């Protein structure tokens, strides 16, 4: 059975099993929720384990293989332009939807009392500390970490990326033997880490099953009810972005079938959905973009790690809808200037948000502060956060993959999304088997 079918079935089974178990259910005396958590965490740990070496070697590799300075400048500019444009469009779609739906206004009245604010604000804020960019200066500080190892250990990928970009930039121009050996070494590490990644990926269905079962057991599905309009606004806006705007880019700019691209990306999208972490999904995203969508290593290894860290369409959109919803619920006057402020802050903070679950919450407090609302108001949206996190993370990963395909096509890569996914998978397997054979022969 194909991987994405396996993952899909595992997801449904996880939701079913999760809805049958509760937090107090035990199996042979062992709490079943702890079992789900263990399996889910092992899977996520497996993916996280490869993230740091993968990001660093992929970016350095990407930098050294793009060719001369002109190539690099052109690709860099295109990447940044595409990332910025897609994020701004995502936020505008969110803004439009939240204005149309007005989820914070119920029967013409701000919904503040109906919704009630969470009283455990302190605990909430303490729980989300360190997950995102507090403010703009913090984003800048993250870009130049004083200690690389500490940044890697804390999952502050922005600093690591800047270092890898600089390292790759200078390694590219080292023409001597030492430079060549170092390039080979880094390329070798990248290949091996990718193989470890493939091994972890085989366990995706099991991991996804456990993650979904744990989420459904914890939150249940009734929790959403009072916030149904807010929930619907976010999902509708994300759907418009993911299924209308993004496919249009694939179709018009990349001149390829959006459907085929969705097919190619399914394993990564389902993993993003169940793990709610685009950083943990990155290894799988790279695998899908390279082996199933046929994008060269040259384009993807440069664009994807960067995207997983700084390009978050779903997150930016969610931040905008959430801040607008809270402002509406407070009965705040939403002048054009205020909405503009929300848009700008959502776009900028989404760059600094960590690619881990619930990271947006911090950014939303920043937006609330920018428009003069108390940070404690995020209490309103906590109930639905986990579920919406799954949707927005999938959109984050989808956005990165679309930009990569568009970029690869603009660089003249003909093979992108040309072959049916099944063929591509078979060829990739054959190639890795062949490579393994070659090694044993030696
Ligand atoms: N969970 C999201 C991600 O990893 C970030 C967020 O919006 O909270 O992409």
Short mmCIF file of C-alpha atoms and ligand atoms in Angstrom, two decimals:
data_model
loop_
_atom_site.label_atom_id
_atom_site.label_comp_id
_atom_site.label_asym_id
_atom_site.label_seq_id
_atom_site.Cartn_x
_atom_site.Cartn_y
_atom_site.Cartn_z
CA UNK A 1 0.00 0.00 0.00
CA UNK A 2 1.26 3.49 -0.79
CA UNK A 3 2.60 5.56 2.07
CA UNK A 4 0.00 8.32 1.87
CA UNK A 5 -2.84 5.79 1.91
CA UNK A 6 -1.31 4.14 4.95
CA UNK A 7 -1.03 7.51 6.71
CA UNK A 8 -4.57 8.44 5.81
CA UNK A 9 -5.98 5.20 7.18
CA UNK A 10 -3.85 5.60 10.31
CA UNK A 11 -5.31 9.07 10.80
CA UNK A 12 -8.90 7.86 10.57
CA UNK A 13 -8.14 4.94 12.85
CA UNK A 14 -6.45 7.30 15.32
CA UNK A 15 -9.49 9.60 15.38
CA UNK A 16 -11.83 6.63 15.86
CA UNK A 17 -9.77 5.00 18.60
CA UNK A 18 -9.17 8.39 20.25
CA UNK A 19 -12.90 9.11 20.40
CA UNK A 20 -13.48 5.74 22.11
CA UNK A 21 -10.86 6.29 24.80
CA UNK A 22 -10.77 8.95 27.49
CA UNK A 23 -8.00 10.35 29.65
CA UNK A 24 -8.79 7.80 32.35
CA UNK A 25 -8.93 4.72 30.09
CA UNK A 26 -6.37 2.07 30.97
CA UNK A 27 -5.14 -1.01 29.20
CA UNK A 28 -3.77 -3.76 31.48
CA UNK A 29 -3.54 -1.09 34.16
CA UNK A 30 -1.47 1.28 32.02
CA UNK A 31 -3.08 4.63 31.05
CA UNK A 32 -3.66 4.41 27.33
CA UNK A 33 -3.10 8.13 26.77
CA UNK A 34 0.46 7.73 28.07
CA UNK A 35 0.91 4.97 25.47
CA UNK A 36 -0.25 7.24 22.63
CA UNK A 37 2.01 9.99 23.91
CA UNK A 38 5.02 7.70 24.07
CA UNK A 39 4.64 6.42 20.52
CA UNK A 40 3.83 9.91 19.19
CA UNK A 41 6.84 11.45 20.95
CA UNK A 42 9.19 8.71 19.72
CA UNK A 43 8.11 9.42 16.16
CA UNK A 44 8.46 13.19 16.50
CA UNK A 45 11.81 12.77 18.24
CA UNK A 46 13.00 10.61 15.36
CA UNK A 47 12.18 13.39 12.93
CA UNK A 48 13.57 16.13 15.14
CA UNK A 49 16.79 14.17 15.58
CA UNK A 50 17.61 14.64 11.91
CA UNK A 51 16.41 18.22 11.58
CA UNK A 52 19.55 20.10 12.68
CA UNK A 53 22.07 18.17 10.55
CA UNK A 54 19.58 18.13 7.69
CA UNK A 55 18.96 21.89 7.68
CA UNK A 56 22.64 22.78 8.00
CA UNK A 57 23.98 20.35 5.40
CA UNK A 58 21.09 20.95 3.00
CA UNK A 59 21.56 24.71 3.01
CA UNK A 60 25.34 24.56 2.68
CA UNK A 61 24.94 22.02 -0.08
CA UNK A 62 22.32 24.13 -1.79
CA UNK A 63 24.53 27.20 -1.60
CA UNK A 64 27.58 25.45 -3.02
CA UNK A 65 25.66 23.84 -5.87
CA UNK A 66 23.75 26.84 -7.21
CA UNK A 67 26.75 28.00 -9.15
CA UNK A 68 28.13 31.52 -9.43
CA UNK A 69 27.15 34.60 -7.47
CA UNK A 70 24.64 35.73 -10.10
CA UNK A 71 22.71 32.47 -9.92
CA UNK A 72 22.68 32.64 -6.18
CA UNK A 73 21.50 36.24 -6.08
CA UNK A 74 18.76 35.52 -8.59
CA UNK A 75 17.49 32.44 -6.75
CA UNK A 76 17.71 34.17 -3.39
CA UNK A 77 15.72 37.16 -4.61
CA UNK A 78 13.08 34.98 -6.26
CA UNK A 79 12.73 32.88 -3.12
CA UNK A 80 12.31 35.86 -0.82
CA UNK A 81 9.88 37.56 -3.22
CA UNK A 82 7.73 34.44 -3.53
CA UNK A 83 7.74 33.81 0.21
CA UNK A 84 6.76 37.39 1.01
CA UNK A 85 4.04 37.55 -1.64
CA UNK A 86 2.40 34.30 -0.64
CA UNK A 87 2.41 35.28 3.05
CA UNK A 88 0.87 38.69 2.34
CA UNK A 89 -1.83 37.11 0.15
CA UNK A 90 -2.57 34.58 2.91
CA UNK A 91 -3.04 37.34 5.48
CA UNK A 92 -5.28 39.33 3.13
CA UNK A 93 -7.45 36.26 2.50
CA UNK A 94 -7.71 35.88 6.29
CA UNK A 95 -8.64 39.54 6.69
CA UNK A 96 -11.33 39.33 4.03
CA UNK A 97 -12.86 36.17 5.51
CA UNK A 98 -12.87 37.43 9.08
CA UNK A 99 -14.55 40.67 7.96
CA UNK A 100 -17.19 38.69 6.08
CA UNK A 101 -17.87 36.16 8.86
CA UNK A 102 -17.42 38.53 11.83
CA UNK A 103 -17.03 35.59 14.22
CA UNK A 104 -16.50 37.92 17.19
CA UNK A 105 -19.90 39.55 16.80
CA UNK A 106 -22.93 37.47 17.72
CA UNK A 107 -26.45 38.89 17.14
CA UNK A 108 -24.94 42.31 16.56
CA UNK A 109 -23.18 42.30 19.94
CA UNK A 110 -19.46 41.79 20.67
CA UNK A 111 -19.18 38.21 21.93
CA UNK A 112 -16.92 39.00 24.87
CA UNK A 113 -19.32 37.92 27.62
CA UNK A 114 -20.60 34.93 25.72
CA UNK A 115 -17.09 33.62 25.28
CA UNK A 116 -15.65 34.55 28.67
CA UNK A 117 -11.93 35.02 29.17
CA UNK A 118 -9.68 32.33 30.55
CA UNK A 119 -8.82 33.11 34.16
CA UNK A 120 -5.55 31.18 34.23
CA UNK A 121 -3.80 33.76 32.07
CA UNK A 122 -0.49 33.57 33.89
CA UNK A 123 -0.21 29.83 33.39
CA UNK A 124 -1.17 30.21 29.75
CA UNK A 125 1.46 32.82 29.08
CA UNK A 126 4.14 30.89 30.97
CA UNK A 127 3.30 27.81 28.92
CA UNK A 128 3.89 29.49 25.59
CA UNK A 129 6.98 31.42 26.54
CA UNK A 130 9.94 31.00 24.22
CA UNK A 131 7.95 29.61 21.32
CA UNK A 132 7.97 32.59 19.06
CA UNK A 133 9.40 35.95 18.36
CA UNK A 134 8.45 38.27 21.19
CA UNK A 135 9.01 41.30 19.02
CA UNK A 136 11.04 42.50 16.08
CA UNK A 137 14.26 43.04 17.99
CA UNK A 138 14.00 39.45 19.12
CA UNK A 139 13.74 38.27 15.51
CA UNK A 140 16.94 40.16 14.74
CA UNK A 141 18.65 38.72 17.81
CA UNK A 142 17.62 35.23 16.75
CA UNK A 143 19.30 35.76 13.40
CA UNK A 144 22.71 36.24 14.99
CA UNK A 145 22.85 33.90 17.98
CA UNK A 146 25.93 34.30 20.15
CA UNK A 147 26.16 30.55 20.56
CA UNK A 148 25.36 28.27 17.63
CA UNK A 149 25.19 25.09 19.66
CA UNK A 150 22.77 26.67 22.13
CA UNK A 151 20.63 27.94 19.23
CA UNK A 152 20.53 24.44 17.75
CA UNK A 153 19.67 22.93 21.12
CA UNK A 154 16.84 25.45 21.63
CA UNK A 155 15.44 24.86 18.17
CA UNK A 156 16.20 28.48 17.14
CA UNK A 157 16.55 27.62 13.49
CA UNK A 158 16.83 31.18 12.20
CA UNK A 159 20.35 31.61 13.59
CA UNK A 160 21.41 28.23 12.28
CA UNK A 161 20.15 29.12 8.83
CA UNK A 162 22.01 32.42 8.74
CA UNK A 163 25.20 30.62 9.75
CA UNK A 164 24.70 27.88 7.14
CA UNK A 165 24.01 30.48 4.45
CA UNK A 166 27.23 32.33 5.29
CA UNK A 167 29.20 29.09 5.53
CA UNK A 168 27.89 27.89 2.17
CA UNK A 169 28.50 31.27 0.60
CA UNK A 170 32.20 31.26 1.50
CA UNK A 171 32.74 27.54 1.00
CA UNK A 172 31.48 28.01 -2.58
CA UNK A 173 34.47 30.20 -3.38
CA UNK A 174 37.14 27.93 -1.82
CA UNK A 175 38.80 26.53 -4.91
CA UNK A 176 41.58 24.53 -3.21
CA UNK A 177 41.66 20.85 -2.16
CA UNK A 178 40.52 21.61 1.35
CA UNK A 179 37.44 23.38 0.00
CA UNK A 180 36.64 20.47 -2.31
CA UNK A 181 37.02 17.86 0.45
CA UNK A 182 34.83 19.86 2.76
CA UNK A 183 32.13 20.15 0.09
CA UNK A 184 32.27 16.38 -0.47
CA UNK A 185 32.12 15.72 3.26
CA UNK A 186 29.04 17.90 3.72
CA UNK A 187 27.35 16.38 0.69
CA UNK A 188 28.11 12.92 2.16
CA UNK A 189 26.62 13.82 5.54
CA UNK A 190 23.55 15.14 3.81
CA UNK A 191 23.07 11.88 1.88
CA UNK A 192 23.42 9.75 5.00
CA UNK A 193 21.09 11.93 7.07
CA UNK A 194 18.55 11.67 4.26
CA UNK A 195 18.78 7.84 4.50
CA UNK A 196 18.15 7.97 8.25
CA UNK A 197 15.20 10.20 7.48
CA UNK A 198 13.76 7.59 5.11
CA UNK A 199 13.99 5.03 7.89
CA UNK A 200 12.07 7.26 10.31
CA UNK A 201 9.53 8.00 7.59
CA UNK A 202 8.62 4.32 7.36
CA UNK A 203 7.10 4.69 10.83
CA UNK A 204 4.92 7.63 9.87
CA UNK A 205 1.60 5.74 9.89
CA UNK A 206 2.23 4.50 13.43
CA UNK A 207 3.33 7.93 14.63
CA UNK A 208 0.39 9.67 13.01
CA UNK A 209 -2.03 7.17 14.53
CA UNK A 210 -0.69 7.85 18.03
CA UNK A 211 -0.61 11.65 17.63
CA UNK A 212 -4.19 11.86 16.37
CA UNK A 213 -5.50 9.41 18.98
CA UNK A 214 -3.85 11.44 21.74
CA UNK A 215 -5.26 14.75 20.45
CA UNK A 216 -8.79 13.42 20.09
CA UNK A 217 -8.64 11.74 23.52
CA UNK A 218 -7.52 15.02 25.12
CA UNK A 219 -9.65 17.65 23.45
CA UNK A 220 -12.59 15.70 22.11
CA UNK A 221 -14.48 17.37 19.33
CA UNK A 222 -17.18 19.19 21.38
CA UNK A 223 -14.69 21.77 22.62
CA UNK A 224 -15.03 23.65 19.38
CA UNK A 225 -18.74 24.35 19.62
CA UNK A 226 -18.83 27.81 21.23
CA UNK A 227 -16.16 28.97 18.84
CA UNK A 228 -17.71 27.48 15.76
CA UNK A 229 -17.73 30.71 13.75
CA UNK A 230 -14.15 31.50 14.53
CA UNK A 231 -13.17 27.94 13.67
CA UNK A 232 -15.11 28.13 10.41
CA UNK A 233 -13.53 31.47 9.45
CA UNK A 234 -10.02 30.08 9.88
CA UNK A 235 -10.76 26.86 8.02
CA UNK A 236 -12.53 28.65 5.14
CA UNK A 237 -9.68 31.16 4.77
CA UNK A 238 -7.02 28.42 4.91
CA UNK A 239 -8.98 26.41 2.35
CA UNK A 240 -9.20 29.37 -0.03
CA UNK A 241 -5.48 29.95 0.25
CA UNK A 242 -4.48 26.30 -0.05
CA UNK A 243 -6.97 25.18 -2.68
CA UNK A 244 -7.47 28.28 -4.81
CA UNK A 245 -4.51 30.64 -4.64
CA UNK A 246 -1.73 28.06 -4.28
CA UNK A 247 -2.98 25.72 -7.03
CA UNK A 248 -3.28 28.79 -9.28
CA UNK A 249 0.43 29.42 -8.73
CA UNK A 250 1.29 25.83 -9.62
CA UNK A 251 -0.92 25.99 -12.68
CA UNK A 252 -0.05 29.44 -14.05
CA UNK A 253 3.52 29.99 -12.89
CA UNK A 254 4.87 26.43 -12.81
CA UNK A 255 2.60 25.19 -15.63
CA UNK A 256 2.04 21.90 -13.89
CA UNK A 257 -0.98 20.02 -12.53
CA UNK A 258 -1.83 21.15 -8.98
CA UNK A 259 -3.53 17.81 -8.43
CA UNK A 260 -0.35 15.93 -9.13
CA UNK A 261 1.51 18.17 -6.77
CA UNK A 262 -0.99 17.53 -3.98
CA UNK A 263 -0.58 13.81 -4.60
CA UNK A 264 3.17 14.10 -4.41
CA UNK A 265 3.02 16.04 -1.15
CA UNK A 266 0.33 14.00 0.64
CA UNK A 267 2.64 12.14 3.10
CA UNK A 268 4.21 15.43 4.20
CA UNK A 269 0.88 17.24 4.45
CA UNK A 270 -0.71 14.51 6.57
CA UNK A 271 2.34 14.44 8.83
CA UNK A 272 2.23 18.23 9.19
CA UNK A 273 -1.44 17.94 10.04
CA UNK A 274 -0.99 15.34 12.74
CA UNK A 275 2.25 16.66 14.23
CA UNK A 276 1.39 20.40 14.08
CA UNK A 277 5.08 21.09 13.58
CA UNK A 278 6.57 22.15 10.29
CA UNK A 279 10.09 21.70 11.66
CA UNK A 280 9.44 18.07 12.50
CA UNK A 281 7.83 17.58 9.09
CA UNK A 282 10.77 19.09 7.18
CA UNK A 283 12.60 15.80 6.52
CA UNK A 284 9.45 14.39 5.00
CA UNK A 285 8.77 17.57 3.03
CA UNK A 286 12.25 17.34 1.49
CA UNK A 287 11.75 13.71 0.62
CA UNK A 288 8.40 14.35 -1.07
CA UNK A 289 9.56 17.41 -3.00
CA UNK A 290 12.70 15.67 -4.28
CA UNK A 291 11.59 12.10 -4.87
CA UNK A 292 7.88 12.42 -5.57
CA UNK A 293 7.62 15.86 -7.18
CA UNK A 294 10.96 15.57 -8.98
CA UNK A 295 12.49 18.88 -7.87
CA UNK A 296 16.29 18.92 -8.00
CA UNK A 297 18.33 18.79 -4.83
CA UNK A 298 19.91 22.05 -5.95
CA UNK A 299 16.64 24.00 -5.69
CA UNK A 300 14.95 22.19 -2.84
CA UNK A 301 17.82 21.96 -0.40
CA UNK A 302 18.15 25.70 -0.48
CA UNK A 303 14.50 26.76 -0.48
CA UNK A 304 12.77 24.25 1.82
CA UNK A 305 14.73 24.57 5.08
CA UNK A 306 14.47 28.33 4.74
CA UNK A 307 10.74 28.07 4.05
CA UNK A 308 10.05 25.74 6.97
CA UNK A 309 11.53 28.37 9.25
CA UNK A 310 10.45 31.71 7.82
CA UNK A 311 7.57 31.10 5.40
CA UNK A 312 4.37 30.35 7.28
CA UNK A 313 1.31 31.22 5.24
CA UNK A 314 -1.11 29.33 7.46
CA UNK A 315 0.35 30.81 10.63
CA UNK A 316 0.25 34.40 9.32
CA UNK A 317 -3.32 33.94 8.16
CA UNK A 318 -4.32 32.43 11.50
CA UNK A 319 -2.67 35.23 13.46
CA UNK A 320 -4.63 37.80 11.49
CA UNK A 321 -7.99 36.04 11.87
CA UNK A 322 -7.40 35.37 15.57
CA UNK A 323 -6.40 38.97 16.36
CA UNK A 324 -9.36 40.33 14.39
CA UNK A 325 -11.71 37.89 16.12
CA UNK A 326 -10.52 38.95 19.55
CA UNK A 327 -10.74 42.63 18.62
CA UNK A 328 -14.28 42.07 17.32
CA UNK A 329 -15.23 40.20 20.48
CA UNK A 330 -13.98 43.15 22.54
CA UNK A 331 -16.12 45.47 20.45
CA UNK A 332 -13.07 47.37 19.30
CA UNK A 333 -13.33 49.93 16.53
CA UNK A 334 -11.59 48.24 13.62
CA UNK A 335 -10.47 51.18 11.54
CA UNK A 336 -8.43 50.68 8.39
CA UNK A 337 -5.33 51.79 10.26
CA UNK A 338 -5.86 49.12 12.93
CA UNK A 339 -6.43 46.43 10.32
CA UNK A 340 -3.33 47.54 8.46
CA UNK A 341 -1.37 47.26 11.70
CA UNK A 342 -2.69 43.72 12.19
CA UNK A 343 -1.71 42.72 8.65
CA UNK A 344 1.83 44.07 8.94
CA UNK A 345 2.40 42.57 12.37
CA UNK A 346 1.00 39.19 11.28
CA UNK A 347 3.32 39.05 8.26
CA UNK A 348 6.41 40.04 10.24
CA UNK A 349 5.81 37.91 13.31
CA UNK A 350 5.08 34.84 11.21
CA UNK A 351 8.73 34.99 10.08
CA UNK A 352 10.03 34.67 13.61
CA UNK A 353 7.54 32.11 14.94
CA UNK A 354 9.15 28.76 15.73
CA UNK A 355 7.95 25.83 13.60
CA UNK A 356 6.57 23.91 16.56
CA UNK A 357 3.07 23.30 17.93
CA UNK A 358 1.17 26.28 19.36
CA UNK A 359 3.94 28.70 18.44
CA UNK A 360 1.51 31.24 16.92
CA UNK A 361 0.05 32.05 20.31
CA UNK A 362 3.02 34.20 21.23
CA UNK A 363 2.84 36.10 17.96
CA UNK A 364 -0.84 36.77 18.56
CA UNK A 365 -0.06 38.36 21.91
CA UNK A 366 2.39 40.61 20.08
CA UNK A 367 -0.33 41.69 17.64
CA UNK A 368 -2.79 42.25 20.48
CA UNK A 369 -0.24 44.45 22.23
CA UNK A 370 0.36 46.37 19.01
CA UNK A 371 -3.31 47.28 18.73
CA UNK A 372 -3.70 47.90 22.45
CA UNK A 373 -5.54 44.80 23.61
CA UNK A 374 -4.53 42.78 26.68
CA UNK A 375 -2.45 39.68 25.96
CA UNK A 376 -4.68 37.65 28.26
CA UNK A 377 -7.37 37.74 25.57
CA UNK A 378 -5.72 34.82 23.80
CA UNK A 379 -7.46 32.73 26.45
CA UNK A 380 -10.46 32.99 24.13
CA UNK A 381 -8.92 30.92 21.40
CA UNK A 382 -7.02 28.31 23.39
CA UNK A 383 -9.72 25.67 23.13
CA UNK A 384 -9.58 25.49 19.38
CA UNK A 385 -5.88 26.14 19.05
CA UNK A 386 -4.63 22.58 18.81
CA UNK A 387 -7.04 21.59 16.08
CA UNK A 388 -6.48 24.76 14.07
CA UNK A 389 -2.74 24.32 14.56
CA UNK A 390 -3.02 21.11 12.56
CA UNK A 391 -4.71 22.87 9.67
CA UNK A 392 -2.39 25.87 9.61
CA UNK A 393 0.75 23.74 9.84
CA UNK A 394 -0.37 21.70 6.82
CA UNK A 395 -0.89 24.98 4.94
CA UNK A 396 2.57 26.17 6.03
CA UNK A 397 4.19 23.06 4.56
CA UNK A 398 2.03 23.20 1.44
CA UNK A 399 3.03 26.84 0.88
CA UNK A 400 6.75 25.98 1.07
CA UNK A 401 6.37 23.13 -1.38
CA UNK A 402 4.46 25.24 -3.90
CA UNK A 403 7.08 27.99 -3.82
CA UNK A 404 9.79 25.36 -4.34
CA UNK A 405 8.03 23.95 -7.39
CA UNK A 406 7.46 27.41 -8.87
CA UNK A 407 11.08 28.32 -8.29
CA UNK A 408 12.40 25.06 -9.75
CA UNK A 409 10.30 25.55 -12.87
CA UNK A 410 11.47 29.14 -13.24
CA UNK A 411 15.02 27.76 -13.14
CA UNK A 412 14.15 25.62 -16.14
CA UNK A 413 13.66 22.26 -14.38
CA UNK A 414 11.63 20.26 -16.86
CA UNK A 415 11.30 17.06 -14.86
CA UNK A 416 9.24 18.65 -12.06
CA UNK A 417 5.87 16.89 -11.62
CA UNK A 418 6.26 15.23 -15.00
CA UNK A 419 6.14 11.60 -13.99
CA UNK A 420 3.22 10.03 -12.08
CA UNK A 421 4.04 9.82 -8.39
CA UNK A 422 4.08 6.01 -8.34
CA UNK A 423 6.76 5.91 -11.04
CA UNK A 424 8.82 8.51 -9.26
CA UNK A 425 8.65 6.51 -6.04
CA UNK A 426 9.71 3.34 -7.81
CA UNK A 427 12.65 5.06 -9.49
CA UNK A 428 13.79 6.60 -6.23
CA UNK A 429 13.69 3.20 -4.55
CA UNK A 430 15.59 1.62 -7.41
CA UNK A 431 18.19 4.38 -7.25
CA UNK A 432 18.76 3.98 -3.53
CA UNK A 433 18.91 0.19 -3.85
CA UNK A 434 21.44 0.63 -6.62
CA UNK A 435 23.51 3.02 -4.50
CA UNK A 436 23.46 0.49 -1.62
CA UNK A 437 24.54 -2.23 -4.04
CA UNK A 438 27.42 -0.09 -5.26
CA UNK A 439 28.65 0.35 -1.72
CA UNK A 440 28.62 -3.36 -0.93
CA UNK A 441 30.38 -4.11 -4.19
CA UNK A 442 33.19 -1.85 -3.13
N1 LIG B 1 2.62 24.85 14.45
C1 LIG B 1 2.99 25.77 13.42
C2 LIG B 1 4.11 25.18 12.59
O1 LIG B 1 4.88 24.39 13.06
C3 LIG B 1 3.39 27.10 13.95
C4 LIG B 1 2.19 27.75 14.54
O2 LIG B 1 1.45 28.41 13.80
O3 LIG B 1 1.93 27.61 15.74
O4 LIG B 1 4.24 25.49 11.44
#
